[in-house]
Amino acid sequence: MPSSKNFIFSYFFSGDKYLPLFQPHNARNFSRCDLNHSKKAILLVSWLSKLGRCILLDARELIKQFETNFRAYYQLLHPLQSESPLKEQLEKNGEFFNFLTEQTLVQDEVIEFRLQKILEQEHPYLTSIDPEKLKKTAIQRNRSLNQLISHFLEKRKALLKQLYSLPTEAWKRTAILAEEGRVSFGEIVRRMIEKDQPVLRRLQTFIQATHAS
């Protein structure tokens, strides 16, 4: 195997040997077989380049959508950190409080025990989220509405910042998800974004209903 770090641009692997793409010093002896291997190598490099661009574009689109959702969460939840009649009513609304608590705990689970694990470990095994475990955690933490909102938004903001700084390769890292199999980092981010929509609608419904009452 060639020692050069850029060997993929200089050699094409065929069977048990590396074939040079270009042989300027032996051009007259360049066989048809060598040319075929060179063409295959050029196509391979082209395909890898396109794949890298696709992953980069997908990552950028996911980051854009994630940021849009973060802004929507911020617009809905940040005003509730200031004292107001609306905040007082929502604090007394057990259904709203439990829903926000559940979403905060699920978000923590996904970020800390899924996304971070994928970045830190090679193909980690990820168990399913346990609702009973989340309930016990909620009882133990016993957060106020302000604490819940601050924690939820800060976690989102930190993840958004991390997504912007991730190299393209990180989006391809995978984990083994229980009852599903191999899933990529990018796919888990995509699912987070997808699940944000019903959560945002539910939060908006709670707030609008409280305003109207």
PDB file of C-alpha atoms in Angstrom:
ATOM      1  CA  MET A   1       0.000   0.000   0.000  1.00  0.00           C
ATOM      2  CA  PRO A   2       1.395   3.430  -0.904  1.00  0.00           C
ATOM      3  CA  SER A   3       2.681   5.497   2.000  1.00  0.00           C
ATOM      4  CA  SER A   4       1.312   8.764   0.674  1.00  0.00           C
ATOM      5  CA  LYS A   5      -1.691  10.118   2.587  1.00  0.00           C
ATOM      6  CA  ASN A   6      -3.308  11.013  -0.727  1.00  0.00           C
ATOM      7  CA  PHE A   7      -2.917   7.554  -2.200  1.00  0.00           C
ATOM      8  CA  ILE A   8      -6.589   7.392  -3.214  1.00  0.00           C
ATOM      9  CA  PHE A   9      -5.895  10.054  -5.831  1.00  0.00           C
ATOM     10  CA  SER A  10      -2.811   8.247  -7.088  1.00  0.00           C
ATOM     11  CA  TYR A  11      -3.726   4.566  -6.913  1.00  0.00           C
ATOM     12  CA  PHE A  12      -6.686   2.319  -7.505  1.00  0.00           C
ATOM     13  CA  PHE A  13      -6.940  -0.901  -5.511  1.00  0.00           C
ATOM     14  CA  SER A  14      -7.602  -3.986  -7.632  1.00  0.00           C
ATOM     15  CA  GLY A  15      -7.567  -7.414  -6.031  1.00  0.00           C
ATOM     16  CA  ASP A  16      -4.420  -7.571  -3.941  1.00  0.00           C
ATOM     17  CA  LYS A  17      -2.444  -4.732  -5.504  1.00  0.00           C
ATOM     18  CA  TYR A  18      -2.586  -0.997  -6.058  1.00  0.00           C
ATOM     19  CA  LEU A  19      -2.534   0.139  -9.667  1.00  0.00           C
ATOM     20  CA  PRO A  20      -1.214   3.609 -10.530  1.00  0.00           C
ATOM     21  CA  LEU A  21      -3.707   5.913 -12.214  1.00  0.00           C
ATOM     22  CA  PHE A  22      -1.109   7.643 -14.347  1.00  0.00           C
ATOM     23  CA  GLN A  23       2.229   6.355 -15.572  1.00  0.00           C
ATOM     24  CA  PRO A  24       3.822   9.215 -17.535  1.00  0.00           C
ATOM     25  CA  HIS A  25       7.242   7.540 -17.582  1.00  0.00           C
ATOM     26  CA  ASN A  26       5.817   4.317 -19.014  1.00  0.00           C
ATOM     27  CA  ALA A  27       3.159   5.796 -21.266  1.00  0.00           C
ATOM     28  CA  ARG A  28       4.156   3.634 -24.239  1.00  0.00           C
ATOM     29  CA  ASN A  29       3.716   0.452 -22.212  1.00  0.00           C
ATOM     30  CA  PHE A  30       0.395   1.553 -20.733  1.00  0.00           C
ATOM     31  CA  SER A  31      -1.918  -1.411 -21.435  1.00  0.00           C
ATOM     32  CA  ARG A  32      -5.663  -1.387 -22.050  1.00  0.00           C
ATOM     33  CA  CYS A  33      -6.105  -3.092 -18.680  1.00  0.00           C
ATOM     34  CA  ASP A  34      -4.211  -0.263 -16.982  1.00  0.00           C
ATOM     35  CA  LEU A  35      -6.396   2.276 -18.760  1.00  0.00           C
ATOM     36  CA  ASN A  36      -9.544   0.502 -17.609  1.00  0.00           C
ATOM     37  CA  HIS A  37      -8.314   0.531 -14.030  1.00  0.00           C
ATOM     38  CA  SER A  38      -7.425   4.199 -14.356  1.00  0.00           C
ATOM     39  CA  LYS A  39     -10.900   5.037 -15.657  1.00  0.00           C
ATOM     40  CA  LYS A  40     -12.464   3.097 -12.799  1.00  0.00           C
ATOM     41  CA  ALA A  41     -10.280   4.920 -10.326  1.00  0.00           C
ATOM     42  CA  ILE A  42     -11.195   8.312 -11.767  1.00  0.00           C
ATOM     43  CA  LEU A  43     -14.891   7.381 -11.595  1.00  0.00           C
ATOM     44  CA  LEU A  44     -14.419   6.209  -8.008  1.00  0.00           C
ATOM     45  CA  VAL A  45     -12.755   9.463  -6.984  1.00  0.00           C
ATOM     46  CA  SER A  46     -15.503  11.423  -8.767  1.00  0.00           C
ATOM     47  CA  TRP A  47     -18.214   9.399  -7.000  1.00  0.00           C
ATOM     48  CA  LEU A  48     -16.560   9.866  -3.593  1.00  0.00           C
ATOM     49  CA  SER A  49     -16.277  13.590  -4.239  1.00  0.00           C
ATOM     50  CA  LYS A  50     -19.972  13.832  -5.152  1.00  0.00           C
ATOM     51  CA  LEU A  51     -20.922  11.746  -2.114  1.00  0.00           C
ATOM     52  CA  GLY A  52     -18.950  14.087   0.134  1.00  0.00           C
ATOM     53  CA  ARG A  53     -20.693  17.115  -1.377  1.00  0.00           C
ATOM     54  CA  CYS A  54     -24.125  15.481  -0.914  1.00  0.00           C
ATOM     55  CA  ILE A  55     -23.421  14.730   2.741  1.00  0.00           C
ATOM     56  CA  LEU A  56     -22.184  18.294   3.243  1.00  0.00           C
ATOM     57  CA  LEU A  57     -25.305  19.735   1.604  1.00  0.00           C
ATOM     58  CA  ASP A  58     -27.556  17.447   3.653  1.00  0.00           C
ATOM     59  CA  ALA A  59     -25.763  18.487   6.845  1.00  0.00           C
ATOM     60  CA  ARG A  60     -26.150  22.176   6.009  1.00  0.00           C
ATOM     61  CA  GLU A  61     -29.854  21.718   5.335  1.00  0.00           C
ATOM     62  CA  LEU A  62     -30.330  19.848   8.613  1.00  0.00           C
ATOM     63  CA  ILE A  63     -28.493  22.577  10.530  1.00  0.00           C
ATOM     64  CA  LYS A  64     -30.671  25.213   8.862  1.00  0.00           C
ATOM     65  CA  GLN A  65     -33.854  23.353   9.838  1.00  0.00           C
ATOM     66  CA  PHE A  66     -32.567  22.712  13.362  1.00  0.00           C
ATOM     67  CA  GLU A  67     -31.833  26.422  13.803  1.00  0.00           C
ATOM     68  CA  THR A  68     -35.294  27.348  12.494  1.00  0.00           C
ATOM     69  CA  ASN A  69     -36.872  25.049  15.078  1.00  0.00           C
ATOM     70  CA  PHE A  70     -34.648  26.431  17.831  1.00  0.00           C
ATOM     71  CA  ARG A  71     -35.830  29.959  17.016  1.00  0.00           C
ATOM     72  CA  ALA A  72     -39.455  28.764  17.124  1.00  0.00           C
ATOM     73  CA  TYR A  73     -38.913  27.185  20.554  1.00  0.00           C
ATOM     74  CA  TYR A  74     -37.216  30.359  21.767  1.00  0.00           C
ATOM     75  CA  GLN A  75     -40.071  32.595  20.612  1.00  0.00           C
ATOM     76  CA  LEU A  76     -42.618  30.387  22.373  1.00  0.00           C
ATOM     77  CA  LEU A  77     -40.792  29.616  25.608  1.00  0.00           C
ATOM     78  CA  HIS A  78     -38.450  32.511  26.384  1.00  0.00           C
ATOM     79  CA  PRO A  79     -41.267  35.013  27.162  1.00  0.00           C
ATOM     80  CA  LEU A  80     -42.585  32.550  29.774  1.00  0.00           C
ATOM     81  CA  GLN A  81     -39.466  33.138  31.876  1.00  0.00           C
ATOM     82  CA  SER A  82     -40.718  36.623  32.762  1.00  0.00           C
ATOM     83  CA  GLU A  83     -43.370  37.055  35.438  1.00  0.00           C
ATOM     84  CA  SER A  84     -46.817  37.444  33.885  1.00  0.00           C
ATOM     85  CA  PRO A  85     -50.411  36.232  34.329  1.00  0.00           C
ATOM     86  CA  LEU A  86     -49.810  33.804  31.429  1.00  0.00           C
ATOM     87  CA  LYS A  87     -46.810  32.283  33.172  1.00  0.00           C
ATOM     88  CA  GLU A  88     -48.732  31.923  36.446  1.00  0.00           C
ATOM     89  CA  GLN A  89     -51.542  30.083  34.679  1.00  0.00           C
ATOM     90  CA  LEU A  90     -49.198  27.766  32.800  1.00  0.00           C
ATOM     91  CA  GLU A  91     -47.304  26.939  35.997  1.00  0.00           C
ATOM     92  CA  LYS A  92     -50.582  25.707  37.458  1.00  0.00           C
ATOM     93  CA  ASN A  93     -51.403  23.718  34.320  1.00  0.00           C
ATOM     94  CA  GLY A  94     -50.197  20.227  35.197  1.00  0.00           C
ATOM     95  CA  GLU A  95     -50.667  18.922  31.655  1.00  0.00           C
ATOM     96  CA  PHE A  96     -48.484  21.673  30.160  1.00  0.00           C
ATOM     97  CA  PHE A  97     -45.827  21.296  32.859  1.00  0.00           C
ATOM     98  CA  ASN A  98     -45.666  17.508  32.463  1.00  0.00           C
ATOM     99  CA  PHE A  99     -45.468  17.791  28.682  1.00  0.00           C
ATOM    100  CA  LEU A 100     -42.585  20.273  28.801  1.00  0.00           C
ATOM    101  CA  THR A 101     -40.813  18.153  31.423  1.00  0.00           C
ATOM    102  CA  GLU A 102     -41.143  15.071  29.219  1.00  0.00           C
ATOM    103  CA  GLN A 103     -39.798  16.878  26.147  1.00  0.00           C
ATOM    104  CA  THR A 104     -36.846  18.243  28.130  1.00  0.00           C
ATOM    105  CA  LEU A 105     -35.919  14.781  29.415  1.00  0.00           C
ATOM    106  CA  VAL A 106     -36.294  13.161  25.986  1.00  0.00           C
ATOM    107  CA  GLN A 107     -34.096  15.872  24.488  1.00  0.00           C
ATOM    108  CA  ASP A 108     -31.437  15.237  27.165  1.00  0.00           C
ATOM    109  CA  GLU A 109     -31.597  11.516  26.428  1.00  0.00           C
ATOM    110  CA  VAL A 110     -31.157  12.014  22.683  1.00  0.00           C
ATOM    111  CA  ILE A 111     -28.321  14.540  22.989  1.00  0.00           C
ATOM    112  CA  GLU A 112     -26.352  13.007  25.867  1.00  0.00           C
ATOM    113  CA  PHE A 113     -26.911   9.292  25.334  1.00  0.00           C
ATOM    114  CA  ARG A 114     -27.263   9.112  21.577  1.00  0.00           C
ATOM    115  CA  LEU A 115     -25.611  11.919  19.643  1.00  0.00           C
ATOM    116  CA  GLN A 116     -22.672  12.370  22.022  1.00  0.00           C
ATOM    117  CA  LYS A 117     -22.119   8.620  22.247  1.00  0.00           C
ATOM    118  CA  ILE A 118     -21.952   8.336  18.468  1.00  0.00           C
ATOM    119  CA  LEU A 119     -19.306  11.070  18.339  1.00  0.00           C
ATOM    120  CA  GLU A 120     -17.259   9.595  21.193  1.00  0.00           C
ATOM    121  CA  GLN A 121     -17.519   5.852  20.502  1.00  0.00           C
ATOM    122  CA  GLU A 122     -17.277   3.572  17.477  1.00  0.00           C
ATOM    123  CA  HIS A 123     -20.704   2.143  16.602  1.00  0.00           C
ATOM    124  CA  PRO A 124     -22.151   2.243  20.151  1.00  0.00           C
ATOM    125  CA  TYR A 125     -25.225   0.182  21.026  1.00  0.00           C
ATOM    126  CA  LEU A 126     -28.135   2.435  21.993  1.00  0.00           C
ATOM    127  CA  THR A 127     -31.070   1.139  24.020  1.00  0.00           C
ATOM    128  CA  SER A 128     -34.622   2.405  23.583  1.00  0.00           C
ATOM    129  CA  ILE A 129     -35.761   5.387  25.654  1.00  0.00           C
ATOM    130  CA  ASP A 130     -37.415   4.132  28.851  1.00  0.00           C
ATOM    131  CA  PRO A 131     -40.518   6.239  29.775  1.00  0.00           C
ATOM    132  CA  GLU A 132     -40.475   4.964  33.379  1.00  0.00           C
ATOM    133  CA  LYS A 133     -36.858   6.010  33.789  1.00  0.00           C
ATOM    134  CA  LEU A 134     -37.754   9.479  32.512  1.00  0.00           C
ATOM    135  CA  LYS A 135     -40.589   9.789  35.043  1.00  0.00           C
ATOM    136  CA  LYS A 136     -38.265   8.880  37.915  1.00  0.00           C
ATOM    137  CA  THR A 137     -35.715  11.416  36.680  1.00  0.00           C
ATOM    138  CA  ALA A 138     -38.406  14.114  36.532  1.00  0.00           C
ATOM    139  CA  ILE A 139     -39.423  13.421  40.145  1.00  0.00           C
ATOM    140  CA  GLN A 140     -35.805  13.509  41.312  1.00  0.00           C
ATOM    141  CA  ARG A 141     -34.969  16.795  39.586  1.00  0.00           C
ATOM    142  CA  ASN A 142     -38.231  18.593  40.429  1.00  0.00           C
ATOM    143  CA  ARG A 143     -37.451  21.656  38.290  1.00  0.00           C
ATOM    144  CA  SER A 144     -39.408  24.895  38.217  1.00  0.00           C
ATOM    145  CA  LEU A 145     -40.861  26.209  34.944  1.00  0.00           C
ATOM    146  CA  ASN A 146     -38.005  28.715  34.620  1.00  0.00           C
ATOM    147  CA  GLN A 147     -35.427  25.983  35.167  1.00  0.00           C
ATOM    148  CA  LEU A 148     -37.101  23.709  32.623  1.00  0.00           C
ATOM    149  CA  ILE A 149     -37.223  26.386  29.942  1.00  0.00           C
ATOM    150  CA  SER A 150     -33.641  27.538  30.563  1.00  0.00           C
ATOM    151  CA  HIS A 151     -32.317  23.987  30.455  1.00  0.00           C
ATOM    152  CA  PHE A 152     -34.296  23.081  27.325  1.00  0.00           C
ATOM    153  CA  LEU A 153     -33.199  26.163  25.363  1.00  0.00           C
ATOM    154  CA  GLU A 154     -29.574  26.027  26.530  1.00  0.00           C
ATOM    155  CA  LYS A 155     -29.251  22.375  25.473  1.00  0.00           C
ATOM    156  CA  ARG A 156     -30.672  23.211  22.056  1.00  0.00           C
ATOM    157  CA  LYS A 157     -28.381  26.185  21.627  1.00  0.00           C
ATOM    158  CA  ALA A 158     -25.301  24.160  22.633  1.00  0.00           C
ATOM    159  CA  LEU A 159     -26.186  21.382  20.185  1.00  0.00           C
ATOM    160  CA  LEU A 160     -26.767  23.895  17.380  1.00  0.00           C
ATOM    161  CA  LYS A 161     -23.331  25.392  18.015  1.00  0.00           C
ATOM    162  CA  GLN A 162     -21.804  21.910  17.972  1.00  0.00           C
ATOM    163  CA  LEU A 163     -23.535  20.995  14.698  1.00  0.00           C
ATOM    164  CA  TYR A 164     -22.040  24.054  13.009  1.00  0.00           C
ATOM    165  CA  SER A 165     -18.541  22.978  14.053  1.00  0.00           C
ATOM    166  CA  LEU A 166     -18.780  19.276  13.135  1.00  0.00           C
ATOM    167  CA  PRO A 167     -16.689  17.971  10.217  1.00  0.00           C
ATOM    168  CA  THR A 168     -18.561  16.276   7.373  1.00  0.00           C
ATOM    169  CA  GLU A 169     -17.283  12.846   8.426  1.00  0.00           C
ATOM    170  CA  ALA A 170     -19.018  13.120  11.805  1.00  0.00           C
ATOM    171  CA  TRP A 171     -22.452  13.121  10.164  1.00  0.00           C
ATOM    172  CA  LYS A 172     -21.738   9.653   8.742  1.00  0.00           C
ATOM    173  CA  ARG A 173     -20.813   8.093  12.093  1.00  0.00           C
ATOM    174  CA  THR A 174     -23.251   5.376  13.126  1.00  0.00           C
ATOM    175  CA  ALA A 175     -24.687   3.549  16.122  1.00  0.00           C
ATOM    176  CA  ILE A 176     -26.649   0.329  16.550  1.00  0.00           C
ATOM    177  CA  LEU A 177     -30.132   1.275  17.708  1.00  0.00           C
ATOM    178  CA  ALA A 178     -32.083  -1.360  19.635  1.00  0.00           C
ATOM    179  CA  GLU A 179     -34.845  -3.018  17.557  1.00  0.00           C
ATOM    180  CA  GLU A 180     -33.787  -1.047  14.470  1.00  0.00           C
ATOM    181  CA  GLY A 181     -30.131  -1.569  13.607  1.00  0.00           C
ATOM    182  CA  ARG A 182     -27.547   0.844  12.231  1.00  0.00           C
ATOM    183  CA  VAL A 183     -28.481   4.533  12.293  1.00  0.00           C
ATOM    184  CA  SER A 184     -26.294   7.518  11.420  1.00  0.00           C
ATOM    185  CA  PHE A 185     -25.674  10.685  13.424  1.00  0.00           C
ATOM    186  CA  GLY A 186     -27.317  12.706  10.652  1.00  0.00           C
ATOM    187  CA  GLU A 187     -30.413  10.500  10.717  1.00  0.00           C
ATOM    188  CA  ILE A 188     -30.895  11.016  14.453  1.00  0.00           C
ATOM    189  CA  VAL A 189     -30.626  14.789  13.977  1.00  0.00           C
ATOM    190  CA  ARG A 190     -33.164  14.541  11.144  1.00  0.00           C
ATOM    191  CA  ARG A 191     -35.573  12.656  13.409  1.00  0.00           C
ATOM    192  CA  MET A 192     -35.196  15.288  16.114  1.00  0.00           C
ATOM    193  CA  ILE A 193     -36.154  17.954  13.589  1.00  0.00           C
ATOM    194  CA  GLU A 194     -39.114  15.906  12.359  1.00  0.00           C
ATOM    195  CA  LYS A 195     -40.433  15.351  15.892  1.00  0.00           C
ATOM    196  CA  ASP A 196     -40.092  19.056  16.685  1.00  0.00           C
ATOM    197  CA  GLN A 197     -43.117  19.932  14.568  1.00  0.00           C
ATOM    198  CA  PRO A 198     -45.829  18.200  16.656  1.00  0.00           C
ATOM    199  CA  VAL A 199     -44.087  19.353  19.856  1.00  0.00           C
ATOM    200  CA  LEU A 200     -44.087  22.986  18.712  1.00  0.00           C
ATOM    201  CA  ARG A 201     -47.754  22.740  17.701  1.00  0.00           C
ATOM    202  CA  ARG A 202     -48.667  21.274  21.090  1.00  0.00           C
ATOM    203  CA  LEU A 203     -46.810  23.990  22.985  1.00  0.00           C
ATOM    204  CA  GLN A 204     -48.456  26.669  20.854  1.00  0.00           C
ATOM    205  CA  THR A 205     -51.876  25.137  21.530  1.00  0.00           C
ATOM    206  CA  PHE A 206     -51.250  25.215  25.292  1.00  0.00           C
ATOM    207  CA  ILE A 207     -50.174  28.858  25.193  1.00  0.00           C
ATOM    208  CA  GLN A 208     -53.003  30.013  22.909  1.00  0.00           C
ATOM    209  CA  ALA A 209     -55.624  28.198  24.993  1.00  0.00           C
ATOM    210  CA  THR A 210     -54.272  29.804  28.168  1.00  0.00           C
ATOM    211  CA  HIS A 211     -54.306  33.249  26.526  1.00  0.00           C
ATOM    212  CA  ALA A 212     -57.930  32.765  25.507  1.00  0.00           C
ATOM    213  CA  SER A 213     -59.112  31.640  28.951  1.00  0.00           C
TER     214      SER A 213
END
